[in-house]
PDB file of C-alpha atoms in Angstrom:
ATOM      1  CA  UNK A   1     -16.321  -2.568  15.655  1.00  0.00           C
ATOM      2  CA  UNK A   2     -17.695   0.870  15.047  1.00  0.00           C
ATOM      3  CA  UNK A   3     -18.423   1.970  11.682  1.00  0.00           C
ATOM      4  CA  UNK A   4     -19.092   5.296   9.588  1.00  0.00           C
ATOM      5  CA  UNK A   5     -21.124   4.388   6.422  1.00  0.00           C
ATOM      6  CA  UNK A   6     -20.867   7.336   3.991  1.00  0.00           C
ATOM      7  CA  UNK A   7     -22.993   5.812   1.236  1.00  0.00           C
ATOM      8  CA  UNK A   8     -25.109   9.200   0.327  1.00  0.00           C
ATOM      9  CA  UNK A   9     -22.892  11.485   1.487  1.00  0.00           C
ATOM     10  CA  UNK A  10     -22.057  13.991  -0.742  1.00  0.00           C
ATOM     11  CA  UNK A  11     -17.975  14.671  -1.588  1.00  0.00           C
ATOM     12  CA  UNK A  12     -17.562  18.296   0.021  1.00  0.00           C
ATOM     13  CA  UNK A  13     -19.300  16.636   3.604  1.00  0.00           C
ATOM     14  CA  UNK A  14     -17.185  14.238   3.245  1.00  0.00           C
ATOM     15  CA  UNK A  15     -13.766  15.439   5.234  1.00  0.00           C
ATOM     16  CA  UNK A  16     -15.583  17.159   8.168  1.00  0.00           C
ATOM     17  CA  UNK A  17     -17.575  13.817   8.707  1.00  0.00           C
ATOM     18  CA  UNK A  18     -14.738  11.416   8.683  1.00  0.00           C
ATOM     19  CA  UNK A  19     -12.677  13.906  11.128  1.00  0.00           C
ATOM     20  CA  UNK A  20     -15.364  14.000  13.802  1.00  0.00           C
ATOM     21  CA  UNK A  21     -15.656  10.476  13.223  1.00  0.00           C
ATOM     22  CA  UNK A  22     -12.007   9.423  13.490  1.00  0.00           C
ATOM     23  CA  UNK A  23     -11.581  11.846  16.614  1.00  0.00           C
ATOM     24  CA  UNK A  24     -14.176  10.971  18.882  1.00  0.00           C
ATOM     25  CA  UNK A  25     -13.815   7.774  18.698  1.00  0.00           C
ATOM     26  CA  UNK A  26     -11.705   4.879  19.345  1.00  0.00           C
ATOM     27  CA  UNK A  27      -9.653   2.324  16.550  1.00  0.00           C
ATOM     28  CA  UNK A  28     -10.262   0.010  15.540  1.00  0.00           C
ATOM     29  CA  UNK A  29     -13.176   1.214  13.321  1.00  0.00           C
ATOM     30  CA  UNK A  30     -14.494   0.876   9.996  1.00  0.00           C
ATOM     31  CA  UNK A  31     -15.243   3.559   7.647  1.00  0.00           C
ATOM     32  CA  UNK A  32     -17.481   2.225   4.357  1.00  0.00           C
ATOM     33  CA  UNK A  33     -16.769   4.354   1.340  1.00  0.00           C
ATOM     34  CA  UNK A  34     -18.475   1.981  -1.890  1.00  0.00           C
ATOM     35  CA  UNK A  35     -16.942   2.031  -4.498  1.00  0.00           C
ATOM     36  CA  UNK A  36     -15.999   5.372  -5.478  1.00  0.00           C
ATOM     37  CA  UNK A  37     -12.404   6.415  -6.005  1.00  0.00           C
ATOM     38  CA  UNK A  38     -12.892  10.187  -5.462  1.00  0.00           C
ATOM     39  CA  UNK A  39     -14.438   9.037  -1.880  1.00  0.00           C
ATOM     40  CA  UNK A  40     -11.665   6.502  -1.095  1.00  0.00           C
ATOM     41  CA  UNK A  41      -9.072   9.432  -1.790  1.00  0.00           C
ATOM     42  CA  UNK A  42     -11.086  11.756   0.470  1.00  0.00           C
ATOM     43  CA  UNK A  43     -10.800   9.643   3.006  1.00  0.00           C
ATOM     44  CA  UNK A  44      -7.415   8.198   2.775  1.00  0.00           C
ATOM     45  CA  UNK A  45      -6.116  12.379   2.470  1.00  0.00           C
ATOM     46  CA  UNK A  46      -8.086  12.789   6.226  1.00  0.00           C
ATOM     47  CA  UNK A  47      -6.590   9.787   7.674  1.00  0.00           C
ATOM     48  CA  UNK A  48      -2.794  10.484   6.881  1.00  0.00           C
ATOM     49  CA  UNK A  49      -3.543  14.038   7.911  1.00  0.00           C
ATOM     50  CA  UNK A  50      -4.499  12.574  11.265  1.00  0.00           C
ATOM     51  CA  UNK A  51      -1.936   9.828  10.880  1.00  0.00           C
ATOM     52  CA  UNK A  52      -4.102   7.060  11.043  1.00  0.00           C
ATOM     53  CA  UNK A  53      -2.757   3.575  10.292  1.00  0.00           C
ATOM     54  CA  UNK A  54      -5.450   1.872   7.663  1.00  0.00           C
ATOM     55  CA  UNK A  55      -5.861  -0.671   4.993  1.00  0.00           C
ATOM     56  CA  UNK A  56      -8.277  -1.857   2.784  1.00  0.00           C
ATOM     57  CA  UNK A  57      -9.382  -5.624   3.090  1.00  0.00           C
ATOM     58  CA  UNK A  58      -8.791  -7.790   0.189  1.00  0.00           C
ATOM     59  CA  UNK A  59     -12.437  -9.139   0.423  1.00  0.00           C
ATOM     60  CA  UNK A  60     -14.152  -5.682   0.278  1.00  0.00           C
ATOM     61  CA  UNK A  61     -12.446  -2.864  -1.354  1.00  0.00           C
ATOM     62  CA  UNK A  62     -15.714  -0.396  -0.754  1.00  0.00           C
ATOM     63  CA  UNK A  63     -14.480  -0.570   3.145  1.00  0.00           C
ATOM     64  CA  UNK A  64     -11.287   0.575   4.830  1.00  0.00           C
ATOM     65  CA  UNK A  65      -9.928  -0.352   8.440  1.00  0.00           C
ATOM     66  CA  UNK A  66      -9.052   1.949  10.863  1.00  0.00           C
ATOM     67  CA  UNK A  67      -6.156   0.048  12.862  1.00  0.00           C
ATOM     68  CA  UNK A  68      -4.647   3.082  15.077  1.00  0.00           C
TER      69      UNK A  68
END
C-alpha cells in the first residue's frame, strides 16, 4: 500500500501535498498524519473535498486509510 508520511510537514504545505498525493495515485493508500489534530482536520477537509472514502484504524489513530 502506498503511503504519504507528513511527519515534518508544516500546516500551510499541508493541502497541496495531500491533493497531488490523493490524485496521482491509486486507493487504497495510507496517509500518516501523527498525532496532531490540526493535521488530521487538514487532511480529512482535502479528502471530502475530493470525496474520498477514509477511516482511521482503531490500532493507530496517527494514520488514516484511503479506501476509494
Amino acid at each position: 500500500m502506498k503511503e504519504l508520511d507528513l511527519h515534518g510537514l508544516k500546516h500551510y504545505d499541508v493541502k497541496d501535498t495531500v491533493e497531488n498525493f490523493i490524485l496521482i495515485n491509486d486507493t487504497p493508500f495510507r496517509i500518516i498524519t501523527g498525532r496532531s489534530d490540526k493535521m488530521r482536520e487538514l487532511v480529512e477537509t482535502t479528502l471530502k473535498k475530493h470525496r474520498f472514502g477514509f477511516y482511521t484504524p482503531a490500532h493507530n489513530p496517527g494514520e488514516i486509510i484511503v479506501t476509494n
